[in-house]
Amino acid sequence: MTNWKDLHYLQTGSTRQQMAYDTLQNLGILNRLRDFNPVLAGTIPLGIDIASSDLDLLCAVASADISHFTDLLRAHYAHLPDFALAQKTINLRSSVVCRFRYQDFVVEIFGQDCPIEAQHAFRHMVVEDRVLQAGGDMWRTAVRQLKEKGLKTEPAFAILLQLRGNAYEALLELEGKSVAELRALLANLPAPLNVV
């Protein structure tokens, strides 16, 4: 099982994962945001990224620390192209979303008033990783193909898994399932490349 909190796994990953690691190092972002426990989430850690995939960095930011967090982001990254910073309520929690472009990537930093493990993006990634372990390269290819057609990651998984309703919520219903349980579930579904 990958330790998502230790980004050194990126150094031995795909070319794009290695580029992502270098980009984060060059930005100094992991060190600057270390008090907020930054974790890379999304398609790049899972190896299902496409050319337009961004770097999604999750941070745990207590409500009392939001001003400090936003000041830090402005101080270090406001000069970068397409910088945008917003505070909003997402899933009933105080949240900060910051985006900018650096080198070959769009970087999105998401700070929320809860531990990383409780954030939906992290929880989705853990489920998606197990599905990919259960399904192998065929599933990885099918997800990428759906993403190339314009689908977001969670809806792509939901289509392949034949989940009903809100894709983001439905995916979380698989949270407690092991790789073996997911493998049994996938065995009863059409081959993913037939769905694409």
JSON list of N, CA and C in Angstrom, two decimals, residues 50-97:
[
{"chain": "A", "resi": 50, "resn": "ILE", "atom": "N", "xyz": [-3.70, 12.52, -17.48]},
{"chain": "A", "resi": 50, "resn": "ILE", "atom": "CA", "xyz": [-3.63, 12.85, -18.90]},
{"chain": "A", "resi": 50, "resn": "ILE", "atom": "C", "xyz": [-2.87, 14.17, -19.00]},
{"chain": "A", "resi": 51, "resn": "ALA", "atom": "N", "xyz": [-2.65, 14.65, -20.21]},
{"chain": "A", "resi": 51, "resn": "ALA", "atom": "CA", "xyz": [-1.81, 15.84, -20.40]},
{"chain": "A", "resi": 51, "resn": "ALA", "atom": "C", "xyz": [-2.30, 17.06, -19.63]},
{"chain": "A", "resi": 52, "resn": "SER", "atom": "N", "xyz": [-3.61, 17.18, -19.46]},
{"chain": "A", "resi": 52, "resn": "SER", "atom": "CA", "xyz": [-4.17, 18.36, -18.79]},
{"chain": "A", "resi": 52, "resn": "SER", "atom": "C", "xyz": [-4.31, 18.19, -17.28]},
{"chain": "A", "resi": 53, "resn": "SER", "atom": "N", "xyz": [-3.90, 17.06, -16.74]},
{"chain": "A", "resi": 53, "resn": "SER", "atom": "CA", "xyz": [-4.05, 16.82, -15.29]},
{"chain": "A", "resi": 53, "resn": "SER", "atom": "C", "xyz": [-3.20, 17.80, -14.50]},
{"chain": "A", "resi": 54, "resn": "ASP", "atom": "N", "xyz": [-3.78, 18.29, -13.39]},
{"chain": "A", "resi": 54, "resn": "ASP", "atom": "CA", "xyz": [-3.04, 19.23, -12.56]},
{"chain": "A", "resi": 54, "resn": "ASP", "atom": "C", "xyz": [-2.50, 18.55, -11.32]},
{"chain": "A", "resi": 55, "resn": "LEU", "atom": "N", "xyz": [-1.71, 19.30, -10.58]},
{"chain": "A", "resi": 55, "resn": "LEU", "atom": "CA", "xyz": [-1.18, 18.81, -9.31]},
{"chain": "A", "resi": 55, "resn": "LEU", "atom": "C", "xyz": [-2.13, 19.27, -8.21]},
{"chain": "A", "resi": 56, "resn": "ASP", "atom": "N", "xyz": [-2.81, 18.34, -7.57]},
{"chain": "A", "resi": 56, "resn": "ASP", "atom": "CA", "xyz": [-3.77, 18.64, -6.51]},
{"chain": "A", "resi": 56, "resn": "ASP", "atom": "C", "xyz": [-3.14, 18.39, -5.16]},
{"chain": "A", "resi": 57, "resn": "LEU", "atom": "N", "xyz": [-2.85, 19.45, -4.45]},
{"chain": "A", "resi": 57, "resn": "LEU", "atom": "CA", "xyz": [-2.21, 19.33, -3.15]},
{"chain": "A", "resi": 57, "resn": "LEU", "atom": "C", "xyz": [-3.24, 19.61, -2.06]},
{"chain": "A", "resi": 58, "resn": "LEU", "atom": "N", "xyz": [-3.45, 18.63, -1.18]},
{"chain": "A", "resi": 58, "resn": "LEU", "atom": "CA", "xyz": [-4.41, 18.77, -0.09]},
{"chain": "A", "resi": 58, "resn": "LEU", "atom": "C", "xyz": [-3.68, 19.21, 1.17]},
{"chain": "A", "resi": 59, "resn": "CYS", "atom": "N", "xyz": [-4.31, 20.10, 1.94]},
{"chain": "A", "resi": 59, "resn": "CYS", "atom": "CA", "xyz": [-3.74, 20.56, 3.20]},
{"chain": "A", "resi": 59, "resn": "CYS", "atom": "C", "xyz": [-4.83, 20.56, 4.28]},
{"chain": "A", "resi": 60, "resn": "ALA", "atom": "N", "xyz": [-4.43, 20.27, 5.50]},
{"chain": "A", "resi": 60, "resn": "ALA", "atom": "CA", "xyz": [-5.33, 20.36, 6.64]},
{"chain": "A", "resi": 60, "resn": "ALA", "atom": "C", "xyz": [-5.14, 21.73, 7.28]},
{"chain": "A", "resi": 61, "resn": "VAL", "atom": "N", "xyz": [-6.18, 22.57, 7.21]},
{"chain": "A", "resi": 61, "resn": "VAL", "atom": "CA", "xyz": [-6.06, 23.96, 7.68]},
{"chain": "A", "resi": 61, "resn": "VAL", "atom": "C", "xyz": [-7.19, 24.25, 8.67]},
{"chain": "A", "resi": 62, "resn": "ALA", "atom": "N", "xyz": [-6.85, 24.37, 9.93]},
{"chain": "A", "resi": 62, "resn": "ALA", "atom": "CA", "xyz": [-7.86, 24.71, 10.94]},
{"chain": "A", "resi": 62, "resn": "ALA", "atom": "C", "xyz": [-8.42, 26.10, 10.65]},
{"chain": "A", "resi": 63, "resn": "SER", "atom": "N", "xyz": [-9.68, 26.31, 10.99]},
{"chain": "A", "resi": 63, "resn": "SER", "atom": "CA", "xyz": [-10.32, 27.61, 10.74]},
{"chain": "A", "resi": 63, "resn": "SER", "atom": "C", "xyz": [-9.49, 28.77, 11.27]},
{"chain": "A", "resi": 64, "resn": "ALA", "atom": "N", "xyz": [-8.90, 28.57, 12.45]},
{"chain": "A", "resi": 64, "resn": "ALA", "atom": "CA", "xyz": [-8.11, 29.64, 13.06]},
{"chain": "A", "resi": 64, "resn": "ALA", "atom": "C", "xyz": [-6.84, 29.96, 12.26]},
{"chain": "A", "resi": 65, "resn": "ASP", "atom": "N", "xyz": [-6.41, 29.04, 11.40]},
{"chain": "A", "resi": 65, "resn": "ASP", "atom": "CA", "xyz": [-5.17, 29.23, 10.64]},
{"chain": "A", "resi": 65, "resn": "ASP", "atom": "C", "xyz": [-5.39, 29.66, 9.19]},
{"chain": "A", "resi": 66, "resn": "ILE", "atom": "N", "xyz": [-6.63, 29.87, 8.80]},
{"chain": "A", "resi": 66, "resn": "ILE", "atom": "CA", "xyz": [-6.91, 30.18, 7.39]},
{"chain": "A", "resi": 66, "resn": "ILE", "atom": "C", "xyz": [-6.21, 31.46, 6.94]},
{"chain": "A", "resi": 67, "resn": "SER", "atom": "N", "xyz": [-6.23, 32.51, 7.76]},
{"chain": "A", "resi": 67, "resn": "SER", "atom": "CA", "xyz": [-5.57, 33.77, 7.38]},
{"chain": "A", "resi": 67, "resn": "SER", "atom": "C", "xyz": [-4.07, 33.55, 7.18]},
{"chain": "A", "resi": 68, "resn": "HIS", "atom": "N", "xyz": [-3.46, 32.83, 8.09]},
{"chain": "A", "resi": 68, "resn": "HIS", "atom": "CA", "xyz": [-2.02, 32.53, 7.97]},
{"chain": "A", "resi": 68, "resn": "HIS", "atom": "C", "xyz": [-1.75, 31.73, 6.69]},
{"chain": "A", "resi": 69, "resn": "PHE", "atom": "N", "xyz": [-2.59, 30.75, 6.42]},
{"chain": "A", "resi": 69, "resn": "PHE", "atom": "CA", "xyz": [-2.46, 29.90, 5.23]},
{"chain": "A", "resi": 69, "resn": "PHE", "atom": "C", "xyz": [-2.58, 30.73, 3.95]},
{"chain": "A", "resi": 70, "resn": "THR", "atom": "N", "xyz": [-3.60, 31.56, 3.86]},
{"chain": "A", "resi": 70, "resn": "THR", "atom": "CA", "xyz": [-3.80, 32.38, 2.65]},
{"chain": "A", "resi": 70, "resn": "THR", "atom": "C", "xyz": [-2.69, 33.40, 2.49]},
{"chain": "A", "resi": 71, "resn": "ASP", "atom": "N", "xyz": [-2.22, 33.98, 3.61]},
{"chain": "A", "resi": 71, "resn": "ASP", "atom": "CA", "xyz": [-1.10, 34.93, 3.55]},
{"chain": "A", "resi": 71, "resn": "ASP", "atom": "C", "xyz": [0.15, 34.25, 3.01]},
{"chain": "A", "resi": 72, "resn": "LEU", "atom": "N", "xyz": [0.39, 33.02, 3.46]},
{"chain": "A", "resi": 72, "resn": "LEU", "atom": "CA", "xyz": [1.54, 32.24, 3.00]},
{"chain": "A", "resi": 72, "resn": "LEU", "atom": "C", "xyz": [1.45, 31.98, 1.50]},
{"chain": "A", "resi": 73, "resn": "LEU", "atom": "N", "xyz": [0.28, 31.60, 1.04]},
{"chain": "A", "resi": 73, "resn": "LEU", "atom": "CA", "xyz": [0.09, 31.32, -0.39]},
{"chain": "A", "resi": 73, "resn": "LEU", "atom": "C", "xyz": [0.30, 32.58, -1.23]},
{"chain": "A", "resi": 74, "resn": "ARG", "atom": "N", "xyz": [-0.27, 33.68, -0.77]},
{"chain": "A", "resi": 74, "resn": "ARG", "atom": "CA", "xyz": [-0.09, 34.95, -1.50]},
{"chain": "A", "resi": 74, "resn": "ARG", "atom": "C", "xyz": [1.38, 35.37, -1.53]},
{"chain": "A", "resi": 75, "resn": "ALA", "atom": "N", "xyz": [2.04, 35.27, -0.38]},
{"chain": "A", "resi": 75, "resn": "ALA", "atom": "CA", "xyz": [3.43, 35.73, -0.28]},
{"chain": "A", "resi": 75, "resn": "ALA", "atom": "C", "xyz": [4.36, 34.97, -1.22]},
{"chain": "A", "resi": 76, "resn": "HIS", "atom": "N", "xyz": [4.11, 33.68, -1.41]},
{"chain": "A", "resi": 76, "resn": "HIS", "atom": "CA", "xyz": [5.04, 32.86, -2.18]},
{"chain": "A", "resi": 76, "resn": "HIS", "atom": "C", "xyz": [4.61, 32.57, -3.62]},
{"chain": "A", "resi": 77, "resn": "TYR", "atom": "N", "xyz": [3.30, 32.66, -3.91]},
{"chain": "A", "resi": 77, "resn": "TYR", "atom": "CA", "xyz": [2.84, 32.20, -5.22]},
{"chain": "A", "resi": 77, "resn": "TYR", "atom": "C", "xyz": [1.98, 33.19, -6.00]},
{"chain": "A", "resi": 78, "resn": "ALA", "atom": "N", "xyz": [1.64, 34.33, -5.41]},
{"chain": "A", "resi": 78, "resn": "ALA", "atom": "CA", "xyz": [0.78, 35.30, -6.10]},
{"chain": "A", "resi": 78, "resn": "ALA", "atom": "C", "xyz": [1.41, 35.85, -7.38]},
{"chain": "A", "resi": 79, "resn": "HIS", "atom": "N", "xyz": [2.73, 35.80, -7.48]},
{"chain": "A", "resi": 79, "resn": "HIS", "atom": "CA", "xyz": [3.42, 36.31, -8.67]},
{"chain": "A", "resi": 79, "resn": "HIS", "atom": "C", "xyz": [3.36, 35.34, -9.86]},
{"chain": "A", "resi": 80, "resn": "LEU", "atom": "N", "xyz": [2.89, 34.13, -9.62]},
{"chain": "A", "resi": 80, "resn": "LEU", "atom": "CA", "xyz": [2.89, 33.12, -10.69]},
{"chain": "A", "resi": 80, "resn": "LEU", "atom": "C", "xyz": [1.67, 33.28, -11.59]},
{"chain": "A", "resi": 81, "resn": "PRO", "atom": "N", "xyz": [1.77, 32.86, -12.86]},
{"chain": "A", "resi": 81, "resn": "PRO", "atom": "CA", "xyz": [0.68, 33.02, -13.80]},
{"chain": "A", "resi": 81, "resn": "PRO", "atom": "C", "xyz": [-0.62, 32.36, -13.32]},
{"chain": "A", "resi": 82, "resn": "ASP", "atom": "N", "xyz": [-1.73, 33.02, -13.62]},
{"chain": "A", "resi": 82, "resn": "ASP", "atom": "CA", "xyz": [-3.08, 32.53, -13.36]},
{"chain": "A", "resi": 82, "resn": "ASP", "atom": "C", "xyz": [-3.36, 32.31, -11.88]},
{"chain": "A", "resi": 83, "resn": "PHE", "atom": "N", "xyz": [-2.65, 33.03, -11.01]},
{"chain": "A", "resi": 83, "resn": "PHE", "atom": "CA", "xyz": [-2.88, 32.87, -9.58]},
{"chain": "A", "resi": 83, "resn": "PHE", "atom": "C", "xyz": [-4.31, 33.28, -9.22]},
{"chain": "A", "resi": 84, "resn": "ALA", "atom": "N", "xyz": [-4.98, 32.44, -8.47]},
{"chain": "A", "resi": 84, "resn": "ALA", "atom": "CA", "xyz": [-6.32, 32.74, -7.96]},
{"chain": "A", "resi": 84, "resn": "ALA", "atom": "C", "xyz": [-6.45, 32.11, -6.58]},
{"chain": "A", "resi": 85, "resn": "LEU", "atom": "N", "xyz": [-7.14, 32.80, -5.70]},
{"chain": "A", "resi": 85, "resn": "LEU", "atom": "CA", "xyz": [-7.29, 32.32, -4.33]},
{"chain": "A", "resi": 85, "resn": "LEU", "atom": "C", "xyz": [-8.71, 32.63, -3.87]},
{"chain": "A", "resi": 86, "resn": "ALA", "atom": "N", "xyz": [-9.39, 31.64, -3.33]},
{"chain": "A", "resi": 86, "resn": "ALA", "atom": "CA", "xyz": [-10.77, 31.84, -2.87]},
{"chain": "A", "resi": 86, "resn": "ALA", "atom": "C", "xyz": [-11.00, 31.06, -1.58]},
{"chain": "A", "resi": 87, "resn": "GLN", "atom": "N", "xyz": [-11.85, 31.63, -0.74]},
{"chain": "A", "resi": 87, "resn": "GLN", "atom": "CA", "xyz": [-12.31, 30.92, 0.46]},
{"chain": "A", "resi": 87, "resn": "GLN", "atom": "C", "xyz": [-13.77, 30.58, 0.26]},
{"chain": "A", "resi": 88, "resn": "LYS", "atom": "N", "xyz": [-14.14, 29.35, 0.59]},
{"chain": "A", "resi": 88, "resn": "LYS", "atom": "CA", "xyz": [-15.53, 28.92, 0.44]},
{"chain": "A", "resi": 88, "resn": "LYS", "atom": "C", "xyz": [-15.86, 27.83, 1.43]},
{"chain": "A", "resi": 89, "resn": "THR", "atom": "N", "xyz": [-17.11, 27.46, 1.47]},
{"chain": "A", "resi": 89, "resn": "THR", "atom": "CA", "xyz": [-17.54, 26.34, 2.29]},
{"chain": "A", "resi": 89, "resn": "THR", "atom": "C", "xyz": [-17.79, 25.17, 1.36]},
{"chain": "A", "resi": 90, "resn": "ILE", "atom": "N", "xyz": [-17.08, 24.07, 1.60]},
{"chain": "A", "resi": 90, "resn": "ILE", "atom": "CA", "xyz": [-17.23, 22.86, 0.79]},
{"chain": "A", "resi": 90, "resn": "ILE", "atom": "C", "xyz": [-17.45, 21.69, 1.76]},
{"chain": "A", "resi": 91, "resn": "ASN", "atom": "N", "xyz": [-18.49, 20.92, 1.48]},
{"chain": "A", "resi": 91, "resn": "ASN", "atom": "CA", "xyz": [-18.88, 19.81, 2.38]},
{"chain": "A", "resi": 91, "resn": "ASN", "atom": "C", "xyz": [-19.01, 20.30, 3.83]},
{"chain": "A", "resi": 92, "resn": "LEU", "atom": "N", "xyz": [-19.60, 21.50, 3.95]},
{"chain": "A", "resi": 92, "resn": "LEU", "atom": "CA", "xyz": [-19.90, 22.11, 5.25]},
{"chain": "A", "resi": 92, "resn": "LEU", "atom": "C", "xyz": [-18.65, 22.49, 6.05]},
{"chain": "A", "resi": 93, "resn": "ARG", "atom": "N", "xyz": [-17.51, 22.60, 5.37]},
{"chain": "A", "resi": 93, "resn": "ARG", "atom": "CA", "xyz": [-16.26, 22.95, 6.06]},
{"chain": "A", "resi": 93, "resn": "ARG", "atom": "C", "xyz": [-15.61, 24.17, 5.42]},
{"chain": "A", "resi": 94, "resn": "SER", "atom": "N", "xyz": [-14.97, 24.99, 6.24]},
{"chain": "A", "resi": 94, "resn": "SER", "atom": "CA", "xyz": [-14.21, 26.13, 5.73]},
{"chain": "A", "resi": 94, "resn": "SER", "atom": "C", "xyz": [-13.09, 25.60, 4.84]},
{"chain": "A", "resi": 95, "resn": "SER", "atom": "N", "xyz": [-12.99, 26.16, 3.66]},
{"chain": "A", "resi": 95, "resn": "SER", "atom": "CA", "xyz": [-12.02, 25.67, 2.68]},
{"chain": "A", "resi": 95, "resn": "SER", "atom": "C", "xyz": [-11.36, 26.82, 1.94]},
{"chain": "A", "resi": 96, "resn": "VAL", "atom": "N", "xyz": [-10.15, 26.55, 1.47]},
{"chain": "A", "resi": 96, "resn": "VAL", "atom": "CA", "xyz": [-9.40, 27.51, 0.66]},
{"chain": "A", "resi": 96, "resn": "VAL", "atom": "C", "xyz": [-8.99, 26.78, -0.62]},
{"chain": "A", "resi": 97, "resn": "VAL", "atom": "N", "xyz": [-9.19, 27.44, -1.76]},
{"chain": "A", "resi": 97, "resn": "VAL", "atom": "CA", "xyz": [-8.75, 26.89, -3.03]},
{"chain": "A", "resi": 97, "resn": "VAL", "atom": "C", "xyz": [-7.82, 27.90, -3.69]}
]
